[in-house]
XYZ file of C-alpha atoms in Angstrom:
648
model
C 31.765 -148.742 -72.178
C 34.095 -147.015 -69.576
C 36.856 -144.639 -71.090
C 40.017 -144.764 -70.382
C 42.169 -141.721 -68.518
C 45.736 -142.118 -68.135
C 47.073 -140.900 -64.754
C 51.074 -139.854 -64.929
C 53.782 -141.169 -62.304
C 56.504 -138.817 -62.589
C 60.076 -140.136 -61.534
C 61.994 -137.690 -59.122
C 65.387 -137.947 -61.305
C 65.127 -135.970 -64.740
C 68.035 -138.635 -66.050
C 65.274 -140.885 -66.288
C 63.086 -139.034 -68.274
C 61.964 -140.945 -71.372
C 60.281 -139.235 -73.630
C 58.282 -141.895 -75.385
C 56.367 -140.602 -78.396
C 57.286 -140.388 -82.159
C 59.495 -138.375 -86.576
C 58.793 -137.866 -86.296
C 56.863 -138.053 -83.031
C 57.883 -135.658 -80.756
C 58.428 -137.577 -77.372
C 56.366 -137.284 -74.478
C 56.694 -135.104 -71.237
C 56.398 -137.475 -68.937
C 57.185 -141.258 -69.249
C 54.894 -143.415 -66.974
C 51.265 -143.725 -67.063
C 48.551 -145.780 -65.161
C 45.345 -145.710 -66.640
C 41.637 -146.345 -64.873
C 38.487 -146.974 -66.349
C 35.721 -144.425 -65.281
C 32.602 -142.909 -67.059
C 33.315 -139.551 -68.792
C 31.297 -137.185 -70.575
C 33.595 -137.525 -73.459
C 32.126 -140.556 -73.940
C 28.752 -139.338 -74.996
C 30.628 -136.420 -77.265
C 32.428 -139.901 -78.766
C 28.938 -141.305 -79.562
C 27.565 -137.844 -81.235
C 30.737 -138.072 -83.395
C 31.396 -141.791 -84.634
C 32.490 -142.130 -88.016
C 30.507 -145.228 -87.967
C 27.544 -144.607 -90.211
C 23.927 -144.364 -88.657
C 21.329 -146.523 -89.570
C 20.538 -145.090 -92.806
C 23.972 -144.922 -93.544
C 24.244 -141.286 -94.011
C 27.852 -139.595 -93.025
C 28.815 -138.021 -90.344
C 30.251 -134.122 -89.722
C 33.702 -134.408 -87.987
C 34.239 -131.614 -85.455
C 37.121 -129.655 -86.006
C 38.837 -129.666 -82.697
C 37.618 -131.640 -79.032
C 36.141 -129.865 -76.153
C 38.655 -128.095 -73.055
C 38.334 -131.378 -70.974
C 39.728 -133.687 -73.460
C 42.662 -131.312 -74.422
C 43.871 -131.608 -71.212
C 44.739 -134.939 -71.623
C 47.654 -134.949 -74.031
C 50.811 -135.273 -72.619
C 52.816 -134.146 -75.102
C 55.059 -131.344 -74.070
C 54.193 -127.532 -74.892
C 55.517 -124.641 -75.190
C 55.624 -122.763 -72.180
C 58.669 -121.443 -70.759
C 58.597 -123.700 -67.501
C 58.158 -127.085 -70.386
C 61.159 -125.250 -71.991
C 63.274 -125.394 -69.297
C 61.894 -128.795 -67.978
C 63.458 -130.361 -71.406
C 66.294 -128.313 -71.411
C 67.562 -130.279 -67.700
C 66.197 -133.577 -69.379
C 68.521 -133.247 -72.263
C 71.627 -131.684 -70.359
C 71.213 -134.760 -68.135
C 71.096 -137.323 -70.553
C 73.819 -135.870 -72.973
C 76.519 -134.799 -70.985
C 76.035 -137.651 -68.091
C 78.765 -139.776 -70.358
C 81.243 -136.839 -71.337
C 81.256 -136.177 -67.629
C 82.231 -140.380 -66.738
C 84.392 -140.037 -69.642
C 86.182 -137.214 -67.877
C 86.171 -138.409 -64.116
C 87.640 -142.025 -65.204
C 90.409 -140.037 -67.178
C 91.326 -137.781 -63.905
C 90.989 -140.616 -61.477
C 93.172 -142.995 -63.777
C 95.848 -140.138 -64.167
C 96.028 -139.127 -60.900
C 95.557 -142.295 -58.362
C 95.649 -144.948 -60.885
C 93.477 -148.250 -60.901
C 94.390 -148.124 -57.336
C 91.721 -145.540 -56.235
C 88.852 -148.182 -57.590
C 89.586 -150.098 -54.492
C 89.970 -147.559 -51.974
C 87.137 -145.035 -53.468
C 84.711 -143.480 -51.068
C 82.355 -143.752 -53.768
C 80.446 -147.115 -54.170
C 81.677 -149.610 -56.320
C 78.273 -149.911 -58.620
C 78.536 -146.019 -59.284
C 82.528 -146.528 -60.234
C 81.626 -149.477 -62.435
C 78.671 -147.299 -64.351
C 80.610 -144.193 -64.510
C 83.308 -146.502 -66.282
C 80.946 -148.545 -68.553
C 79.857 -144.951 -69.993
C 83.069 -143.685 -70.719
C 83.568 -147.297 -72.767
C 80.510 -147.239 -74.431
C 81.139 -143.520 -75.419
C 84.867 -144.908 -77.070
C 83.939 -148.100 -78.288
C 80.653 -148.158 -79.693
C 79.384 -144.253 -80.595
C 83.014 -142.982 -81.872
C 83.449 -145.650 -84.222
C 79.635 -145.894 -85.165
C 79.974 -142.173 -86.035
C 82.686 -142.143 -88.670
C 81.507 -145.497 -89.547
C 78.118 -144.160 -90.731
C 79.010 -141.049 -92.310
C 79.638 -143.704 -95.795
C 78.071 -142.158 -98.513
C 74.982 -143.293 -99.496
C 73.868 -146.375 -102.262
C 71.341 -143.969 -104.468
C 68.968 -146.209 -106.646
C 69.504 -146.262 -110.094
C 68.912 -142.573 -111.676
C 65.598 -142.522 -113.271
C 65.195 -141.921 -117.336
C 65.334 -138.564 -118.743
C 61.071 -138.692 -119.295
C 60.489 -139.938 -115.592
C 63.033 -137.176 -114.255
C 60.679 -134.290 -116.552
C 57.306 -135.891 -115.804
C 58.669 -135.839 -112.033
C 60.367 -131.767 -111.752
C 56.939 -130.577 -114.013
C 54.712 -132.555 -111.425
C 56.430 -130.798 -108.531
C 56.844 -127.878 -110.168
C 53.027 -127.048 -110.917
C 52.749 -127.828 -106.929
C 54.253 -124.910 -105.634
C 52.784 -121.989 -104.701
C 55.581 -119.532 -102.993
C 58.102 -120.348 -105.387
C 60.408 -118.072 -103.350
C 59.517 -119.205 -99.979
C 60.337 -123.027 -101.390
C 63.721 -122.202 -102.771
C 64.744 -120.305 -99.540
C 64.043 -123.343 -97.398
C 65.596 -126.241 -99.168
C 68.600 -123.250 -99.598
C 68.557 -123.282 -95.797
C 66.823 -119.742 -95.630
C 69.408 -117.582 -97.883
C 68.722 -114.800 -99.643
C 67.250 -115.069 -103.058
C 70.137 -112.868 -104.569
C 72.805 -115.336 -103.322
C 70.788 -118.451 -105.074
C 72.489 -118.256 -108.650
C 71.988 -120.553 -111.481
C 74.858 -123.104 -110.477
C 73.261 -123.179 -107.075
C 70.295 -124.572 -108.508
C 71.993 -126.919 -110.591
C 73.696 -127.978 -107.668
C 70.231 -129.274 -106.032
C 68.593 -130.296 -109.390
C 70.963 -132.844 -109.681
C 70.279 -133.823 -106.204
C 67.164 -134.025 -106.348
C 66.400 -135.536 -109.398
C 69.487 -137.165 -110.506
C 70.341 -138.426 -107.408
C 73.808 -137.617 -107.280
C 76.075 -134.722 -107.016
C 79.050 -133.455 -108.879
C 79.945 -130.833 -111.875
C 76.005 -131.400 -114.489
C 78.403 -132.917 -117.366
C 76.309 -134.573 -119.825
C 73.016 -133.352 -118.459
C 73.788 -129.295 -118.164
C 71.022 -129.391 -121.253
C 68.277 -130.822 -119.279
C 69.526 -128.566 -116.095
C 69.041 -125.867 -118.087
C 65.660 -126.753 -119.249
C 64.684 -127.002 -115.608
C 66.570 -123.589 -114.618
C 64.392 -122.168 -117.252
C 61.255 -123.025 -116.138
C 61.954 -122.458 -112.570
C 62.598 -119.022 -113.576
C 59.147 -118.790 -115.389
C 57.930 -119.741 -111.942
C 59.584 -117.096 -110.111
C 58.666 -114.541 -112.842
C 62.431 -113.243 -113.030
C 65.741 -114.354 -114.696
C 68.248 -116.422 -112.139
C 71.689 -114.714 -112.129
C 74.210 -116.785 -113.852
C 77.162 -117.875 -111.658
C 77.799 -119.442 -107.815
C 76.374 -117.683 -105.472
C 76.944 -118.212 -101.148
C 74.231 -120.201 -100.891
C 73.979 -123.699 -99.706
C 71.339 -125.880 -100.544
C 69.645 -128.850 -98.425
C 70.554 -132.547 -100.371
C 69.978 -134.426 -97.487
C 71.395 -137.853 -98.790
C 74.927 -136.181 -99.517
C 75.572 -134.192 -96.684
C 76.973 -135.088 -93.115
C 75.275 -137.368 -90.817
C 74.473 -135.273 -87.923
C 74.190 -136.849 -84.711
C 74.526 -136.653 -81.018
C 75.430 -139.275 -78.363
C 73.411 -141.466 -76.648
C 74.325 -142.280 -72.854
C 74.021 -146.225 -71.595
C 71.739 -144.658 -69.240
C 69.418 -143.941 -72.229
C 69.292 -147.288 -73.797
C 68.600 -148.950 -70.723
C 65.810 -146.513 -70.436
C 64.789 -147.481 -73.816
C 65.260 -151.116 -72.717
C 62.850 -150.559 -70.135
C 60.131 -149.366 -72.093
C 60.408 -152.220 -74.980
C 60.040 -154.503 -71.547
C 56.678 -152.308 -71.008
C 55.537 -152.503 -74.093
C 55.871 -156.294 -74.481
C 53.275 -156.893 -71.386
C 50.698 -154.751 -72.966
C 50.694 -156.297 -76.059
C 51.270 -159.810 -74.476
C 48.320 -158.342 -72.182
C 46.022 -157.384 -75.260
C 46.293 -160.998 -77.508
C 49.353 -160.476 -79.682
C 52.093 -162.467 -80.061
C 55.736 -161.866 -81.156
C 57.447 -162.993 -84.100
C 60.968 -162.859 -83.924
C 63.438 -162.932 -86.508
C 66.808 -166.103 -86.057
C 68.159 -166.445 -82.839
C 71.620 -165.609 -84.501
C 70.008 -162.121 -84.931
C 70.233 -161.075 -81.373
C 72.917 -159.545 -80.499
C 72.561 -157.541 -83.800
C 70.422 -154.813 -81.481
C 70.824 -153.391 -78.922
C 68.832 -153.192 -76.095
C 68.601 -156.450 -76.117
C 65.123 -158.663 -76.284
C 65.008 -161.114 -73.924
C 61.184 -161.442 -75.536
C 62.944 -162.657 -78.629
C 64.464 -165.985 -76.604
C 61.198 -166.877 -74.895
C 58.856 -166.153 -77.882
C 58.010 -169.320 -80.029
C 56.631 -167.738 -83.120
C 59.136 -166.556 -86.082
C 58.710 -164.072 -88.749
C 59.862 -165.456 -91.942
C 61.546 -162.369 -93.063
C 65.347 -161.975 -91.817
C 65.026 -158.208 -90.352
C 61.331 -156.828 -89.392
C 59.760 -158.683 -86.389
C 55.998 -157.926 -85.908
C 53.288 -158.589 -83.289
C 50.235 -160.196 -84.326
C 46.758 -160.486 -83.011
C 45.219 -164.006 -84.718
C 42.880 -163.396 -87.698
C 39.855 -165.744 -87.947
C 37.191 -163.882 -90.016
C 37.034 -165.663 -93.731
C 35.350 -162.122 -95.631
C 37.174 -159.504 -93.486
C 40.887 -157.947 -94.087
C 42.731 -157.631 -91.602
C 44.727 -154.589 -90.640
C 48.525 -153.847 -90.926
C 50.135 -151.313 -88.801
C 53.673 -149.362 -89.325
C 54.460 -146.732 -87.187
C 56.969 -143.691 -87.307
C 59.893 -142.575 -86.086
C 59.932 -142.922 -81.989
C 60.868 -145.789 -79.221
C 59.260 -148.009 -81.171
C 55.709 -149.455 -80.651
C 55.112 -148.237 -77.033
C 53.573 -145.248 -77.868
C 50.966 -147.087 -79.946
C 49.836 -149.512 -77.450
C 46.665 -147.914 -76.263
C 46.147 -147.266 -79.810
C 46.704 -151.074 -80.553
C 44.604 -151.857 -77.431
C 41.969 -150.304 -78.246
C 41.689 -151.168 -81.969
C 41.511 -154.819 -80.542
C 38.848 -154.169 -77.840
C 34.745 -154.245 -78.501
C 35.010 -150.094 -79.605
C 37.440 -151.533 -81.927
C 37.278 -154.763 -84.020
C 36.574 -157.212 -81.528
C 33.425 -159.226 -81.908
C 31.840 -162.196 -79.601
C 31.891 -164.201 -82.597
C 35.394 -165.990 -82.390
C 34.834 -166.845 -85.784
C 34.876 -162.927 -87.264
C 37.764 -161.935 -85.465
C 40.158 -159.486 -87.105
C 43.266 -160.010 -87.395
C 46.308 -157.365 -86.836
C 50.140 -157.447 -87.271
C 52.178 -154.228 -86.226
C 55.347 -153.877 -87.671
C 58.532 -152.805 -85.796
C 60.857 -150.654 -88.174
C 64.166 -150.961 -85.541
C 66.481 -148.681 -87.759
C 63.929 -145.953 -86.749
C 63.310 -146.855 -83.056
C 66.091 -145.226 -80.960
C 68.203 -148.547 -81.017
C 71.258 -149.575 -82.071
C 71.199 -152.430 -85.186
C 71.134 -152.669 -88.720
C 70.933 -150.129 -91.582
C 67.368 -149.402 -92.625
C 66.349 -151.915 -95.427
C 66.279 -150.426 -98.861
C 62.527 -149.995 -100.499
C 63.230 -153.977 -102.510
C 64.022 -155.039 -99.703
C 61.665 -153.944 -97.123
C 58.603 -154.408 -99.435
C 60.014 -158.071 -100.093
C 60.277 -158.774 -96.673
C 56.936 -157.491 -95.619
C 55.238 -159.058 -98.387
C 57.014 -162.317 -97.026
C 55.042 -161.424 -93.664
C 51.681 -160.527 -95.563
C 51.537 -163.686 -97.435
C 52.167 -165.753 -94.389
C 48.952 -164.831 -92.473
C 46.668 -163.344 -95.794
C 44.750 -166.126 -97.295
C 44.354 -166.679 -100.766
C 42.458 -163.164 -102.659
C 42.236 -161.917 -99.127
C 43.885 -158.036 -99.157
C 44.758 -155.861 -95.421
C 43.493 -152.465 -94.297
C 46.962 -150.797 -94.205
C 47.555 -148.234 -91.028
C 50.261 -145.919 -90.530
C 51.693 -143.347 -88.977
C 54.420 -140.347 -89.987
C 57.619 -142.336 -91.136
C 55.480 -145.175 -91.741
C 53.694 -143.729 -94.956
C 57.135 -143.935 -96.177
C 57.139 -147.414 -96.400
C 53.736 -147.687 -97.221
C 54.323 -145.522 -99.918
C 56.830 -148.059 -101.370
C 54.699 -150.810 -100.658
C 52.134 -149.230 -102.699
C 54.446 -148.620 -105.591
C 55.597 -152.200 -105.480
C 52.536 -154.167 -108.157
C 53.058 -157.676 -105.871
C 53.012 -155.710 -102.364
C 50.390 -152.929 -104.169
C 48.258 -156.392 -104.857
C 47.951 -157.218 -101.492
C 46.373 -153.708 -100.376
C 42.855 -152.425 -99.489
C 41.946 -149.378 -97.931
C 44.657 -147.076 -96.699
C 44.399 -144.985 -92.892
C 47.447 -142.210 -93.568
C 48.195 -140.672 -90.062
C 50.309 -137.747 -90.363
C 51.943 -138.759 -93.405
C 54.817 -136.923 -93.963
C 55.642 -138.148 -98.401
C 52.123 -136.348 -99.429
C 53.737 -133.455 -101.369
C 57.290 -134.778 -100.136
C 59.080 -132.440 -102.948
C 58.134 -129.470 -100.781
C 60.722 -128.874 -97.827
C 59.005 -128.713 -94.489
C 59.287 -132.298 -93.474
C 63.205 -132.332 -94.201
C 64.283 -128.824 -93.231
C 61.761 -129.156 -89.848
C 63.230 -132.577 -89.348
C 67.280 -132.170 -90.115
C 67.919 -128.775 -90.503
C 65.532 -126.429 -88.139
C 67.458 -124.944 -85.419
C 65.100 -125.718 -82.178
C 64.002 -122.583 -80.493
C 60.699 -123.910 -78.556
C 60.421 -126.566 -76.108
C 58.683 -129.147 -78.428
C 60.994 -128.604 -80.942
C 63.644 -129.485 -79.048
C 62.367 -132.575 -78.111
C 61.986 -133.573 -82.030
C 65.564 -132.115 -82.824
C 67.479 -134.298 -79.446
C 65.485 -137.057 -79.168
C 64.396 -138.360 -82.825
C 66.221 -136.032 -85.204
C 69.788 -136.438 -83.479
C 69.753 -139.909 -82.764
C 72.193 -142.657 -83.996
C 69.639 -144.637 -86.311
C 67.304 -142.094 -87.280
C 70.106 -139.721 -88.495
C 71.788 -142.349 -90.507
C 68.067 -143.522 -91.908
C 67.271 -140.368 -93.231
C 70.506 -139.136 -94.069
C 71.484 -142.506 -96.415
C 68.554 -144.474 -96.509
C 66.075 -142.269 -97.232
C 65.052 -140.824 -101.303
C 62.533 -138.329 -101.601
C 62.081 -139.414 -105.242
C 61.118 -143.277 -104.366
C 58.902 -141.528 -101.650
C 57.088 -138.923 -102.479
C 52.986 -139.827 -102.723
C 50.744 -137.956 -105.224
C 47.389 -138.521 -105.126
C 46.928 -140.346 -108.402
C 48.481 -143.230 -106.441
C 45.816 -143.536 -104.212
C 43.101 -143.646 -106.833
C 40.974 -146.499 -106.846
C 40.893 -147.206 -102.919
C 39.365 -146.383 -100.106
C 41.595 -143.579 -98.246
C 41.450 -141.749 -94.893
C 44.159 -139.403 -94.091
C 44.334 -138.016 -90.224
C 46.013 -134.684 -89.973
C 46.473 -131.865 -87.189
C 46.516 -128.529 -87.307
C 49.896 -127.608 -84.451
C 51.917 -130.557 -86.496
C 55.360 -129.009 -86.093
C 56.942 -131.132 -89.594
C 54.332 -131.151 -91.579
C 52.347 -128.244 -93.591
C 49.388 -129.560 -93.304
C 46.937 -127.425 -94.820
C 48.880 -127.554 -97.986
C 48.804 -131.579 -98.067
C 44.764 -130.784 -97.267
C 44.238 -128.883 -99.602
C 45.785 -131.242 -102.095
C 44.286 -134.414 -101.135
C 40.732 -133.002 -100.581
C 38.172 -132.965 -103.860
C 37.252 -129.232 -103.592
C 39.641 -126.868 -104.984
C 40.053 -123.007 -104.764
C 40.663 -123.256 -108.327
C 38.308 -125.363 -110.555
C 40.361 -127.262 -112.225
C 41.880 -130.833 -111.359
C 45.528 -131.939 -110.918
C 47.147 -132.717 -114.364
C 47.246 -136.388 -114.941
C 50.787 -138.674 -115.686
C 49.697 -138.585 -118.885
C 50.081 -134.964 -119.334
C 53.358 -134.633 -117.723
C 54.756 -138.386 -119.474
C 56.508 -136.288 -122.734
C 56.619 -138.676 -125.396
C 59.973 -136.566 -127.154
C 62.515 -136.198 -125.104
C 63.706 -133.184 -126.645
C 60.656 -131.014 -125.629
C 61.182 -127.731 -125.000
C 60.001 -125.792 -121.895
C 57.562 -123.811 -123.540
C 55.996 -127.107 -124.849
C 55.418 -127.727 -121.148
C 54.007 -125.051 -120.480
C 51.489 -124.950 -123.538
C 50.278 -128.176 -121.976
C 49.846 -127.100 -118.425
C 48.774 -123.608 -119.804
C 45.381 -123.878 -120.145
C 44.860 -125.661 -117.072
C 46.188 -123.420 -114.011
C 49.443 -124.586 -112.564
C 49.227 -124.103 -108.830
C 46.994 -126.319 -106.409
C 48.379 -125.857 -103.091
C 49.183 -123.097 -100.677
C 53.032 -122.774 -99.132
C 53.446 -121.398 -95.873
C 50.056 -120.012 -95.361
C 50.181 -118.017 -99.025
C 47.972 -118.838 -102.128
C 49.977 -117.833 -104.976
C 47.922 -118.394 -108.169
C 49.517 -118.136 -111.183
C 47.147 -117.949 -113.664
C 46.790 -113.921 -114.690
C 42.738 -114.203 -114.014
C 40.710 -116.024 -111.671
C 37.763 -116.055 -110.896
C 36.015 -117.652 -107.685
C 32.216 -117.762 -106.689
C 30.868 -115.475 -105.024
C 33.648 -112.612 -105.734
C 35.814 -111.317 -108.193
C 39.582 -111.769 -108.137
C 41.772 -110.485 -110.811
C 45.066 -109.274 -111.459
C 48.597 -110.306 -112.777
C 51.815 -111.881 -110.939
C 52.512 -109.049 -109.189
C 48.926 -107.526 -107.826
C 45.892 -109.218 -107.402
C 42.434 -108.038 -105.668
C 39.477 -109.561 -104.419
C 36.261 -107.675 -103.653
C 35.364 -108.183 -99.430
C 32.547 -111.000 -100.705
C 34.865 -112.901 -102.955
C 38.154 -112.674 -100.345
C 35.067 -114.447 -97.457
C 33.661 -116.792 -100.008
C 37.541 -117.734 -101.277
C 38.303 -118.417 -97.427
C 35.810 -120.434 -96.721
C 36.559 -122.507 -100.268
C 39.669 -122.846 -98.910
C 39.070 -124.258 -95.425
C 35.851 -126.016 -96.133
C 37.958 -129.259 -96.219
C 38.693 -128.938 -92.831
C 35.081 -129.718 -92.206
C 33.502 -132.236 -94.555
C 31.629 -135.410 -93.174
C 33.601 -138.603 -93.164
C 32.146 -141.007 -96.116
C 34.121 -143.914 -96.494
C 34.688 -143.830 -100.093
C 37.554 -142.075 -102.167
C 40.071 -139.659 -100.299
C 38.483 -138.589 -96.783
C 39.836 -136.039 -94.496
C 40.258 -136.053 -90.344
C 41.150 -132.104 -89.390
C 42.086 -131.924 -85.690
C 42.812 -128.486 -85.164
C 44.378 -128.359 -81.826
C 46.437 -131.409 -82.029
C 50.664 -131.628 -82.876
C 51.902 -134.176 -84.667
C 51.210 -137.808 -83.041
C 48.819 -135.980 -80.615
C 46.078 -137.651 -82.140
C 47.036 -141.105 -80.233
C 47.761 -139.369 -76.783
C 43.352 -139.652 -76.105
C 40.489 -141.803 -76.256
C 38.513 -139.603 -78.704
C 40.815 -139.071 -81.447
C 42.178 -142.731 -81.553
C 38.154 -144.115 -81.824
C 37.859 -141.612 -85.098
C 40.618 -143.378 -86.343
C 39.436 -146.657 -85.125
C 36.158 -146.284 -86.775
C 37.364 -145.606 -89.963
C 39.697 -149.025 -90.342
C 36.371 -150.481 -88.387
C 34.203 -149.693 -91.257
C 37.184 -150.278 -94.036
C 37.007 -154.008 -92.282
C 33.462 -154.450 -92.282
C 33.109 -153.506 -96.117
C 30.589 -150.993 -95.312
């Protein structure tokens, strides 16, 4: 079977460049892209690495990272000074092309009046854009941005043992105690974080609301308590300068959008619509009386005759015919939407995928389009009822009855599956689960918010993310209001009992991904396992913190690594092949145990692909969303939700 290599067309003017990739996905470098079918030596490197098992059955090693030629196919941008300046022009362009409109219609209307629209030198299409910026820029982002700075609608605040069972979970997952406080306190100084401070985002964070801790300064205290256990030093009582991170209470950050940009984004909806058409799936709209409710318009949604029964979330489906097999739900992240899935998509529906000549055995796919998170302009993102009750609305539509779906997604998407999977009638419905760069696997730590909202940009690729996805209208406002770590955050217990494979890359600039690894994967640096609900779920109340910590005690508290630094805090360890030992504040490990410790703790990165319980895809080289820029990296993915579908 030929590979694919996609060829880019660049366009001369940078005010057209789209970047077109993901929260979360950074966008791409360049926005146009022909593909042609030749015969690669990738391909055989493909076939000596399937995840498909051989004929005995017997797993398959995973290499770590792809050879030179394949790398030089992504298209996502770098880092190099020349990429740095290239997105630098790109965003100067696109941001301050409607200020500037804004500013020539005021001096031409002051000075010459509506009279100089007739008698300009300048053509009358380039008068007519210039003043359709400057009104879009006063009538529809102005108002949109004091309109969505309304405080958020937090859900209900959990119960006093869910809130413990919660901070003790999180709490026994930290391993640079300091390093964690510093970033959701926006990098201060530990000296300036005093006790109020941390009250401050306690109640945040697991109270979900703000204000003076009233009625709960008992509980806050509790927690204060054994966050200073954690640090191994008291927490000076008082206010200090610090401010923390509480990302549903502060300001909605954004930046404007030019018209420009949303026809651009128009443009590549329109694109991705003849793929898909292209590639078998259909679109299901939501009402007709939706339509002008986002912007771009869809001009697909007035020709299309299928509807999706739920009022928001439209979906393309591929038709599913097979009677045994699942089929396969994707939701993808934060980005312009589908487009930079579609040779994803395409290939998941071709014969390296989960196409068959039997007509009869086909699998079915729907991919769902999350708007509020797609660079357009429409409703608020749905809250987690009402998202899982529409997609479950979808799901029973096209599942028959005891039939479950192989559920895909990528970076913002795990959000939702995470509720869906917390949700018993949605939860029900649910196979196997393909996590690609999740970003709620160990959500309580701060990476994927600070890196997300709050990291000033410094290299080129990070100031894609910050412009492009972080800054943007809808995105801001979804993660900003709409978005609860708390009704988020996946631990692994909630993935027991199914059939998981979680993709992760080694460059991904939001996530920490060795820590979320490290987590998920069955061997541990230490020996013991992660502490089950039932040892966190306090049956009185009234516990004290040292009762906590006689339960955790004798089981090790820390699991995971923070920022490339294993903090253990039991006083003695010991780990084959070497002795470690020492207390909080020194610890040594003879040469042999420090190698053998090393290689416990990056042996993850490496195990074979089995199909059964938590599995593991390390891709070294790759950023986040890189793995769907190549052929290689999307068939490991594809061969995992090919086996998943094939009950193998």
């Amino acid at each position: 079977m030929p590979i694919r290599i996609r060829i880019p067309i660049s366009i001369p003017s940078p005010l057209v460049h789209i970047p077109v990739h993901h929260l979360s996905t950074p966008p791409h470098a360049i926005f146009f892209y022909t593909e042609v079918d030749v015969q690669a030596e990738e391909q055989a490197a493909y076939r000596n690495t399937s995840l498909r098992p051989g004929a005995a059955g017997k797993p398959v090693l995973l290499p770590s990272h792809l050879p030179a030629e394949a790398e030089a196919e992504a298209a996502m941008i770098g880092t190099s000074r020349l990429e740095f300046v290239f997105i630098q022009v790109c965003i100067i362009g696109l941001h301050y092309l409607a200020p500037l409109c804004l500013l020539y219609c005021t001096l031409i209307a002051g000075l010459y009046g509506l009279r100089y629209v007739v008698e300009s030198p300048l053509p009358l299409i380039v008068e007519l854009l210039a003043g359709a910026e400057a009104l879009f820029f006063l009538l529809v982002y102005l108002p949109n941005r004091y309109y969505l700075q309304r405080e958020a609608v937090h859900p209900p605040t959990p119960r006093r043992e869910q809130r413990k069972q919660l901070f003790y979970l999180c709490n026994d997952n930290i391993a640079n105690p300091e390093a964690y406080l510093q970033k959701w306190f926006l990098g201060a100084e530990l000296k300036d974080i005093k006790r109020e401070n941390l009250k401050e985002f306690l109640l945040w964070a697991f109270f979900n609301r703000g204000g003076p801790p009233g009625d709960d300064d008992e509980e806050l205290e509790e927690y204060v308590g054994a966050t200073e256990k954690l640090l191994g030093r008291p927490i000076e009582i008082g206010t200090g300068k610090a401010k923390c991170l509480r990302l549903t209470l502060d300001r909605v950050d954004m930046l404007h959008r030019s018209l420009l940009w949303y026809f651009c984004v128009g443009f590549v909806d329109f694109l991705t619509c003849l793929k898909l058409l292209y590639h078998g799936f259909h679109f299901h709209r939501t009402a007709l009386s939706q339509f002008f409710t986002l912007f771009p318009f869809r001009p697909i949604s007035l020709l299309t005759t299928h509807r999706s029964p739920a009022k928001h979330i439209t979906y393309w489906h591929r038709p599913h015919t097979s009677p045994t097999k699942p089929l396969v739900v994707f939701i993808h992240g934060i980005g312009i939407g589908l487009y930079p899935y579609t040779n994803f998509l395409a290939q998941l529906n071709s014969m390296s995928g989960l196409e068959t000549a039997n007509h009869e055995e086909q699998v079915g796919i729907i991919a769902i389009e999350v708007m509020p998170v797609s660079f357009r302009i429409t409703h608020a993102a749905l809250a987690k009822s009402e998202m899982c009750s529409e997609i479950e609305q979808i799901l029973m539509k096209h599942l028959t009855p005891g039939q479950k779906c192989v559920l895909v997604s990528h970076s913002y998407g795990s959000v939702v599956t995470t509720h869906l999977l917390h949700t018993p009638s949605t939860a029900a419905l649910i196979g196997p689960v393909v996590l690609i760069d999740p970003v709620t696997v160990l959500l309580h730590l701060p990476d994927v918010a600070y890196n997300f909202v709050r990291r000033q940009p410094k290299k080129a690729n990070e100031h894609q993310l910050y412009y492009f996805a972080s800054m943007d209208m809808g995105v801001s406002h979804t993660l900003s209001r709409n978005f609860f770590w708390n009704q988020s955050v996946l631990w692994k217990q909630d993935l027991e009992g199914r059939r998981v494979t979680v993709s992760l890359s080694g460059r991904d600039l939001i996530v920490d991904t060795e820590a979320v690894g490290r987590y998920l994967s069955k061997d541990r640096v230490v020996a013991n396992e992660h502490l089950t609900a039932n040892e966190y779920a306090i049956s009185n109340e009234h516990a004290t913190t040292n009762e906590h910590a006689d339960i955790i005690g004798n089981r090790g508290r820390v699991l995971i690594e923070f920022e490339g630094r294993l903090d253990l805090q039991d006083p003695i360890m010991s780990v084959r092949g070497g002795d470690c030992h020492g207390d909080k504040e020194t610890r040594s490990c003879s040469e042999n145990g420090s190698s053998e410790l090393k290689l416990d703790r990056e042996g993850w990165k490496s195990q074979p692909w089995r199909g059964t319980g938590t599995d593991i895809i390390w891709f070294k080289e790759l950023d986040h969303a890189q793995v769907f820029d190549r052929h290689a990296t999307r068939q490991k993915i594809i061969d995992a939700i090919f086996t998943y579908c094939n009950g193998e």
